[in-house]
Coordinates of C-alpha atoms in Angstrom, one line a residue:
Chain A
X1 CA -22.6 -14.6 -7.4
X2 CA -19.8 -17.0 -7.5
X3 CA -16.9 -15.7 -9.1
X4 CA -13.4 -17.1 -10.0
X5 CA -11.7 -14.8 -7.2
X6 CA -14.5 -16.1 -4.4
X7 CA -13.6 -19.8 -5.7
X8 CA -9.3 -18.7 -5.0
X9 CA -10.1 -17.0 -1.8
X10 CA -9.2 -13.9 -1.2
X11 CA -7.8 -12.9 2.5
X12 CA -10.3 -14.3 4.7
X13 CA -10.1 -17.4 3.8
X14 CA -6.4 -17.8 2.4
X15 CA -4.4 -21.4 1.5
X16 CA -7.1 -23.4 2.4
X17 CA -5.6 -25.6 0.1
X18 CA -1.9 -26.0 2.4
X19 CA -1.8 -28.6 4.3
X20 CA -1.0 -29.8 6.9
X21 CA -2.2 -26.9 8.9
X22 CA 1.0 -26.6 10.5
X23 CA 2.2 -25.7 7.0
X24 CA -0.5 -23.1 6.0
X25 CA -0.2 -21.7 9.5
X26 CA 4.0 -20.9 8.5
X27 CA 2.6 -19.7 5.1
X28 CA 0.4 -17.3 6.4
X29 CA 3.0 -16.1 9.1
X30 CA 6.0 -15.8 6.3
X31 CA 3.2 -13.7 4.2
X32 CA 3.0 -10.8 7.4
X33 CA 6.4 -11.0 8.2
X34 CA 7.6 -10.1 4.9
X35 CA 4.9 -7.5 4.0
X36 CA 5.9 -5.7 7.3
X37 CA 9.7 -6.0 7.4
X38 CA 10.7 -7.4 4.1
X39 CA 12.0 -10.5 2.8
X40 CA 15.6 -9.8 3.8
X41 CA 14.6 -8.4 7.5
X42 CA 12.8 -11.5 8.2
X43 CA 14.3 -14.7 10.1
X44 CA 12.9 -18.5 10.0
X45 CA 12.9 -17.7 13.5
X46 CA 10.5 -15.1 13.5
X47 CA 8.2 -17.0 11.2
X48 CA 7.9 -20.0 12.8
X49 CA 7.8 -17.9 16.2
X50 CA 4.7 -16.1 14.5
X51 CA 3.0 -19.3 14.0
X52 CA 3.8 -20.1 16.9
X53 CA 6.0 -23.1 16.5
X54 CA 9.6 -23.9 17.4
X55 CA 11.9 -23.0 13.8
X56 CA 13.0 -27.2 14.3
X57 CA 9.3 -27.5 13.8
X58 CA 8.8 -25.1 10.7
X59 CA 12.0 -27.0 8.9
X60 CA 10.1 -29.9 8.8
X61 CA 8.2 -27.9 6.2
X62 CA 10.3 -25.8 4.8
X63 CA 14.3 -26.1 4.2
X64 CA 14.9 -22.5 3.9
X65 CA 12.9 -19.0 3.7
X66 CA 13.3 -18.8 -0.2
X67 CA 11.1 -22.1 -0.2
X68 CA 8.5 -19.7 2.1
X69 CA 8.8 -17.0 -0.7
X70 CA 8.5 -19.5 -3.9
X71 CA 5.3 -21.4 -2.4
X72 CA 3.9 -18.1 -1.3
X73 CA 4.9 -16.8 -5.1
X74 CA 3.6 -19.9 -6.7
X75 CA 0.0 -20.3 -5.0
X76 CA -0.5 -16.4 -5.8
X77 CA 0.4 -16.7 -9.6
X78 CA -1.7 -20.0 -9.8
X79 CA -4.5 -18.1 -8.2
X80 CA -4.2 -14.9 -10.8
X81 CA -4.0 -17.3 -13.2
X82 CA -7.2 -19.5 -12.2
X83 CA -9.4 -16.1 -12.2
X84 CA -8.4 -14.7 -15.4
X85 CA -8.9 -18.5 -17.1
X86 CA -12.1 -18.8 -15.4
X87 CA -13.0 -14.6 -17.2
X88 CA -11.4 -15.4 -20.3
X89 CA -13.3 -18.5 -20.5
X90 CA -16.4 -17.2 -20.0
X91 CA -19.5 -18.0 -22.7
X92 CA -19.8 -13.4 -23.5
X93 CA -18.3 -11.6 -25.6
X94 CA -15.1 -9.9 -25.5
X95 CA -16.6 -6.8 -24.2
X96 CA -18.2 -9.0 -21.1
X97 CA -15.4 -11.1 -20.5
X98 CA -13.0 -8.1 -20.3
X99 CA -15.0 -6.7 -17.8
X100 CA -14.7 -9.9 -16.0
X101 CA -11.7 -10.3 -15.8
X102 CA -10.5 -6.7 -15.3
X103 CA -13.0 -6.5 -11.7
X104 CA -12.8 -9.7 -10.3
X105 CA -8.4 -9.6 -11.0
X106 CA -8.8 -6.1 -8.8
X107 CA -11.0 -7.6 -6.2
X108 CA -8.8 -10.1 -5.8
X109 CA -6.1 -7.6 -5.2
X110 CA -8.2 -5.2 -2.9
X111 CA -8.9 -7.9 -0.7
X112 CA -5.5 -10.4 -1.1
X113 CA -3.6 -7.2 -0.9
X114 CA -0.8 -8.3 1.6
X115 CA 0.1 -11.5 -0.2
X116 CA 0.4 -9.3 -3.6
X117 CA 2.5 -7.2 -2.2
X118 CA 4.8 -9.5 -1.4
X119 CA 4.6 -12.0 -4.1
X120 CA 5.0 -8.5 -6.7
X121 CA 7.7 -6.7 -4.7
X122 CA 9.3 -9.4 -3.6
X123 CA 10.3 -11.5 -6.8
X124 CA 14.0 -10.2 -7.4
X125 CA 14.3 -12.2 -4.1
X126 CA 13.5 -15.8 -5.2
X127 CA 17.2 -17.7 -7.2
X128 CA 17.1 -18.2 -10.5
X129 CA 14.9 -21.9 -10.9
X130 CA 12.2 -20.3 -8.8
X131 CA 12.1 -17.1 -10.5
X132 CA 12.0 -18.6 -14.1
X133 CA 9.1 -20.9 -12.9
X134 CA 7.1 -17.7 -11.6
X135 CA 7.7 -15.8 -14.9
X136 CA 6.5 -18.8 -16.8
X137 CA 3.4 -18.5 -14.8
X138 CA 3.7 -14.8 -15.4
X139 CA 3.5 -15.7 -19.3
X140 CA 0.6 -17.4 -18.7
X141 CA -1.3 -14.8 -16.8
X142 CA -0.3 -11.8 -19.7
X143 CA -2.0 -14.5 -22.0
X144 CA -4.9 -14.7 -20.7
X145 CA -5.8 -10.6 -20.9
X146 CA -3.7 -10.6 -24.5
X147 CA -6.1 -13.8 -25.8
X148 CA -9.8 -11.5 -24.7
X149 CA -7.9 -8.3 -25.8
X150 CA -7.3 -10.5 -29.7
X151 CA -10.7 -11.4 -29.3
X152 CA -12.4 -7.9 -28.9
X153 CA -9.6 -6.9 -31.9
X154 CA -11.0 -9.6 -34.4
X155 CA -14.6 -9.4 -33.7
X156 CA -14.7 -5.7 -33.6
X157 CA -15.3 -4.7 -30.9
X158 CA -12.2 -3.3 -30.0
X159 CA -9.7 -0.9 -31.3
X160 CA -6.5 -1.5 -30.2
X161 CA -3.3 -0.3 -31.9
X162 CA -0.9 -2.1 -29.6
X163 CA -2.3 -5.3 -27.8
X164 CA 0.7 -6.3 -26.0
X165 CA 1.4 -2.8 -24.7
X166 CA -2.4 -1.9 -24.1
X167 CA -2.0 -5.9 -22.0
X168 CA 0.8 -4.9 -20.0
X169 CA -1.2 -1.4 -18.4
X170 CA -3.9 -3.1 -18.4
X171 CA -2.4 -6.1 -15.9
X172 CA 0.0 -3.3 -14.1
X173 CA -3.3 -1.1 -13.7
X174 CA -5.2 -4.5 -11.7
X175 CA -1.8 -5.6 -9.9
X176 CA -1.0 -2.2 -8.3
X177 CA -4.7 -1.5 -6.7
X178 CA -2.6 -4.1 -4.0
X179 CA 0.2 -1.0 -3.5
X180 CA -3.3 2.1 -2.7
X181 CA -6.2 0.1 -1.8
X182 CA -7.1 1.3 2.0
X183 CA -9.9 -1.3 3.3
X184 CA -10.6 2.5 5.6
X185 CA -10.6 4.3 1.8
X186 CA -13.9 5.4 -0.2
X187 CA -13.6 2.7 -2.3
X188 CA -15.1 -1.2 -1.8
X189 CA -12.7 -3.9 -3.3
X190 CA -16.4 -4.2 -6.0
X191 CA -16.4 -0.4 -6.2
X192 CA -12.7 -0.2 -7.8
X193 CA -13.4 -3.8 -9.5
X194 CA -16.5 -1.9 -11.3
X195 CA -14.5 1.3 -11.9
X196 CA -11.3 -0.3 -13.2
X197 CA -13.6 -2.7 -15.8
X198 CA -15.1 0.5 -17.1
X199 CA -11.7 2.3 -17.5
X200 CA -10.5 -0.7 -19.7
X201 CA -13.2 -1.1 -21.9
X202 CA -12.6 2.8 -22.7
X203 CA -8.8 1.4 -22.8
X204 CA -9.9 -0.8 -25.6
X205 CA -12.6 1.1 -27.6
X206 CA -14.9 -0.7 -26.7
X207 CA -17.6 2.2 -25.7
X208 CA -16.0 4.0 -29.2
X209 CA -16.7 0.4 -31.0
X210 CA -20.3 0.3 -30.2
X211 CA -21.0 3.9 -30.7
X212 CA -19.5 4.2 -34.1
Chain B
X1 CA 12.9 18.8 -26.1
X2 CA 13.3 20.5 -22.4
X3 CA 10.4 18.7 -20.3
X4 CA 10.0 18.8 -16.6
X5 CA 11.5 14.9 -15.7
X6 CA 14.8 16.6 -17.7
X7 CA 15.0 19.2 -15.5
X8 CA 14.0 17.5 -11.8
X9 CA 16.4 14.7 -12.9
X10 CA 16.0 10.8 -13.9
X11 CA 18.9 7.9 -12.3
X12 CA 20.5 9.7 -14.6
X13 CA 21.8 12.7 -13.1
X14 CA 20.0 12.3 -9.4
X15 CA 20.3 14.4 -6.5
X16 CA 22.1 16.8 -8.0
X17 CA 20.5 19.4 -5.6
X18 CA 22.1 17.6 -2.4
X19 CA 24.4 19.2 -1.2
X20 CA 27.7 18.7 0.0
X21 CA 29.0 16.4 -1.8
X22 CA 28.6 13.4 1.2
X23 CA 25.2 14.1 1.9
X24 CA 24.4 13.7 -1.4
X25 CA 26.4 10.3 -1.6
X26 CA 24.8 8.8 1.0
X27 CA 21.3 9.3 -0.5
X28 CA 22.7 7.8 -3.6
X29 CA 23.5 5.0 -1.2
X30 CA 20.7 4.4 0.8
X31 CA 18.4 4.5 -2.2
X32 CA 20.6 1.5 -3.5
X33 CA 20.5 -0.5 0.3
X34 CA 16.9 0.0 0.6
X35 CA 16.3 -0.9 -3.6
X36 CA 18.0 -3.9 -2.9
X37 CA 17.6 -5.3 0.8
X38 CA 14.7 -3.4 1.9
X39 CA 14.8 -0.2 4.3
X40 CA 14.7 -2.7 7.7
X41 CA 17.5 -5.3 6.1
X42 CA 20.0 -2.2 5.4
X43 CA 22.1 -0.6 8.2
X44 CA 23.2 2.5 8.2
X45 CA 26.3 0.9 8.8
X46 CA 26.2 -0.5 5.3
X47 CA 24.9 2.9 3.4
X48 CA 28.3 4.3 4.9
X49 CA 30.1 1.1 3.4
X50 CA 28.4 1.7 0.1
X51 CA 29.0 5.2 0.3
X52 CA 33.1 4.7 1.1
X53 CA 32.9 6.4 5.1
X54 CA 32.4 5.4 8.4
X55 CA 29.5 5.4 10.5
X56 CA 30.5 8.2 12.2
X57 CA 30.9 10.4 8.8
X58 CA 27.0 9.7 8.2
X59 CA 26.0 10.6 11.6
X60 CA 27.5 14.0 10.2
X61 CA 24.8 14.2 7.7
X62 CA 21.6 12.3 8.6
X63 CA 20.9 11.5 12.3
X64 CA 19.0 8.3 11.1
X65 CA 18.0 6.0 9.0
X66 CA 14.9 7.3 9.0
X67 CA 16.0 10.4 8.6
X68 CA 17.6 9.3 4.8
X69 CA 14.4 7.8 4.1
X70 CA 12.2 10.8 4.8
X71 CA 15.0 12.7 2.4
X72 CA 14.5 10.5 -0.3
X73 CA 10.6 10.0 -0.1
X74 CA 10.4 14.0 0.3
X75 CA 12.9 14.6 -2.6
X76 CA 11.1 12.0 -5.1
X77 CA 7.7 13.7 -4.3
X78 CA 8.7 17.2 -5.0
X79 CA 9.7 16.0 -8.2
X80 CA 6.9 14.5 -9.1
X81 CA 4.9 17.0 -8.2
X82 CA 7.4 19.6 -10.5
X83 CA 6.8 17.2 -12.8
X84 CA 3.2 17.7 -13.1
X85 CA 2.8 20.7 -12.2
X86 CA 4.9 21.9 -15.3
X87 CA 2.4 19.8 -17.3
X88 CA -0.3 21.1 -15.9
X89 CA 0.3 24.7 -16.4
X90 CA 1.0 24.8 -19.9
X91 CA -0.7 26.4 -22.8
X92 CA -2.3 23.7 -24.8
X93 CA -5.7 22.5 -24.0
X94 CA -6.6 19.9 -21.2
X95 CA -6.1 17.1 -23.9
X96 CA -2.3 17.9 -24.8
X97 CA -1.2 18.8 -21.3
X98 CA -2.9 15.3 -20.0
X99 CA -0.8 13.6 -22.2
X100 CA 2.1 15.7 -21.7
X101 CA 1.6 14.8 -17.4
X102 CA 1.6 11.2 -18.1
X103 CA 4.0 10.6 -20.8
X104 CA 6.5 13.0 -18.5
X105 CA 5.9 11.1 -15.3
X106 CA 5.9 7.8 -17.2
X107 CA 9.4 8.7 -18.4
X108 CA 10.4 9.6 -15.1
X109 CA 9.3 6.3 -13.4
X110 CA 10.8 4.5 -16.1
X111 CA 14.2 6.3 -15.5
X112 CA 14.3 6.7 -12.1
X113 CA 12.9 3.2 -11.4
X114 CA 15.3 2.7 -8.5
X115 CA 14.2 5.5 -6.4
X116 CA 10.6 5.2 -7.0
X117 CA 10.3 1.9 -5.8
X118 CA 11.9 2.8 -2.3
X119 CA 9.8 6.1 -2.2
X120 CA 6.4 3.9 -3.3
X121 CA 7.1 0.7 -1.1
X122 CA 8.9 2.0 2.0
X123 CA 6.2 4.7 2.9
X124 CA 4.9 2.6 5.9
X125 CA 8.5 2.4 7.5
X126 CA 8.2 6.1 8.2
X127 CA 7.3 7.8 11.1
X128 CA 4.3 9.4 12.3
X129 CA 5.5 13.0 11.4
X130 CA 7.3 11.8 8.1
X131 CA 4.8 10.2 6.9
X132 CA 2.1 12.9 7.4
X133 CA 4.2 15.5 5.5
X134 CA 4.3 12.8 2.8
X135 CA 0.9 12.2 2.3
X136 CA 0.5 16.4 2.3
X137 CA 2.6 16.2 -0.9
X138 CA 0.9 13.1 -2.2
X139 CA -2.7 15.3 -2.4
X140 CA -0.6 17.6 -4.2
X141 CA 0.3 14.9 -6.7
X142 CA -3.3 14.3 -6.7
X143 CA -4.4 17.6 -7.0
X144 CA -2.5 18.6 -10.3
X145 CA -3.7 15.6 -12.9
X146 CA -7.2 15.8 -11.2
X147 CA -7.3 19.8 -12.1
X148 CA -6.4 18.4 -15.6
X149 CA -8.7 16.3 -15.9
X150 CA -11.8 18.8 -14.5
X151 CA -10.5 21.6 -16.7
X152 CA -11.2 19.1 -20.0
X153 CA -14.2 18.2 -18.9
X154 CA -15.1 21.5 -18.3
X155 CA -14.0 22.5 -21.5
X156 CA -16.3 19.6 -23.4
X157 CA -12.8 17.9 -24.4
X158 CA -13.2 14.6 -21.5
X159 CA -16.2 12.7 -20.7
X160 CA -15.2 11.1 -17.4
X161 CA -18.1 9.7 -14.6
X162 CA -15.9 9.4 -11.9
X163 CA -13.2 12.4 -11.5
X164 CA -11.6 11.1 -8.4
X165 CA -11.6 7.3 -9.6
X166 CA -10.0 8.4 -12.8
X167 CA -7.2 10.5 -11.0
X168 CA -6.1 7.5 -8.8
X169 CA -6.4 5.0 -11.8
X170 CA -4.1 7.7 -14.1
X171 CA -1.3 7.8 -11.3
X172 CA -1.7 4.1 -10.1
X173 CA -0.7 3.4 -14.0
X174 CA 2.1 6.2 -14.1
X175 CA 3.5 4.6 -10.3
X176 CA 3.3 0.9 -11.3
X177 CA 5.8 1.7 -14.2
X178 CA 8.5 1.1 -11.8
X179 CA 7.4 -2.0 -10.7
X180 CA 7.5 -3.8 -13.9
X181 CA 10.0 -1.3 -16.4
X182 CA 12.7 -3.3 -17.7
X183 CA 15.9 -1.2 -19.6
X184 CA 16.5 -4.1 -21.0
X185 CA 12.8 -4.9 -22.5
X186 CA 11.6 -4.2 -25.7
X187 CA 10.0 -0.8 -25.2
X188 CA 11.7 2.6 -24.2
X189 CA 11.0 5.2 -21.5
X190 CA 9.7 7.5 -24.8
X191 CA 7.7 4.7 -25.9
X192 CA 6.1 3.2 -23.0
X193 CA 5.6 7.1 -22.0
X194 CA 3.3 7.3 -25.6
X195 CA 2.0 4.8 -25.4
X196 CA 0.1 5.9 -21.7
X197 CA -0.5 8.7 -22.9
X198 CA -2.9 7.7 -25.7
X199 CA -4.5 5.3 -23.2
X200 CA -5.3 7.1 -20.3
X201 CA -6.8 9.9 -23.1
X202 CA -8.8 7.2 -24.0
X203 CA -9.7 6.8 -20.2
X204 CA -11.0 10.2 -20.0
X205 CA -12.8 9.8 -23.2
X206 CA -10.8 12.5 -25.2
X207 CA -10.7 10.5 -28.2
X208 CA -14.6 9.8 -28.5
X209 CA -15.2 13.5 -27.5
X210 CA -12.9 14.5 -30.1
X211 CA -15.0 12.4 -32.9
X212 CA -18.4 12.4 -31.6

């Protein structure tokens, strides 16, 4: 099984693509120090200390914390973004692409739960150039679920009286499985992933579609 | 229209049970600190600022910053819990009050954004002790919409596989409101509170019940 969110990396494996080392090494430190103390409790000091390295060291990669925050922000909306393409792109049908996208978008988040946190909770932190490049990406990602959702709509198989609305809970359902998920819970990050992609097709009509 | 949120209280109106006066300030200003810097970033120095008295008028009050946390996490999750439970024990059938416990609590979220953010995203910065109690009420929470949910399904109204699943996807959707509720977006705390409604009773398969 290889699917998108195996392909991005969850968090065993995560920012393989930073480099130099030295740089994903302060990425990964600035993603712990936030989620445990917040963005504003946290120094250059203390990340570059977390690394490991001397903060004249971690400037040569970063000019200030916000540019932690926004590359952090950025790789983690590219990511969401490369998962639901890779879902919505999919040769199924709206029905099996939804489901897709739906469990591997929550897997993602079981497993990459630290860096969500921080790249969700964190975004009133970034100034304003960094923030409207994020919502673009933002955009994006709400595309990608609204274009499957129009799909189901005009094939049939779905009844949905509000598609952007039914869009939004169906993103804000996936993104706050980052704010419960326990790795010590019941649950497996596939568990919720197959759960959650059941609860949306019943979101969508889909089981009342196919019935009917 | 008298519903629970009314009663316990959106931004509105909050804390209105605090009391003196001071103590009730300071919550008001701690909630803001925490909102905006995070609970580690904000002194309690600078809750007394926000809330016009010294440091050594707080110490009055609240012997720590903890201390106002544990307040305000306690105080949001009795709500929440009046909340439901007022939905929960109404007359109607399992249908109507599932829809009257989500559309409430969405409402609520929606209004009293602020608040639920610090009480959702600050939990780890509690104590030991704290944080216990907190969970306590948090089963609670749990408790009510999953009684809900077995009473329709007992009465033939909810076709639902996974009763505890369900439950935590129901509140995870109510919770995240506060993450991504904007009062200046297109939809209002009524509306977005609707709109839930009629998908989570999709969720539990009210509507294909109701036709089938």
């Amino acid at each position: 099984m290889s699917t998108a969110e195996e392909t991005a990396g969850g968090d065993t494996q995560p920012w393989g693509e930073v480099t130099p080392d030295a740089a994903r090494r302060l990425l990964l430190a600035a993603v712990e120090a936030f989620a445990e103390r917040g963005y504003h409790a946290t120094t250059t000091r203390d990340i570059a200390g977390r690394a490991g390295m001397s903060p004249a060291a971690l400037y040569i990669h970063y000019k200030t914390k916000e540019e932690l925050l926004h590359r952090i922000s950025r790789i983690g909306h590219e990511k969401a973004l490369d998962i639901l393409r890779t879902a919505s792109g999919g040769d199924g049908a709206a029905t099996e692409r939804l489901a897709d996208a739906v469990s591997s978008f929550v897997r993602w988040h079981a497993r990459g739960r630290t860096t969500a946190r921080v790249v969700q909770y964190e975004l009133d932190s970034l100034g304003p150039d960094a923030r409207a490049e994020i919502v673009g990406l933002r955009r994006q990602v709400d595309a990608e679920v609204r274009g499957i959702i129009e799909d189901g709509v005009r094939s049939g198989e779905f009844d949905v009286p509000d598609v952007p609305g039914t869009t939004l809970a169906v993103l804000s359902l996936c993104i706050d499985v980052a704010r419960w998920f326990n790795v010590d819970g019941p649950r497996t990050p596939e568990e919720v992933g197959a759960l959650y992609a059941d609860l949306v097709l019943r979101m969508v009509g889909a089981g009342a579609a196919a019935t009917s």
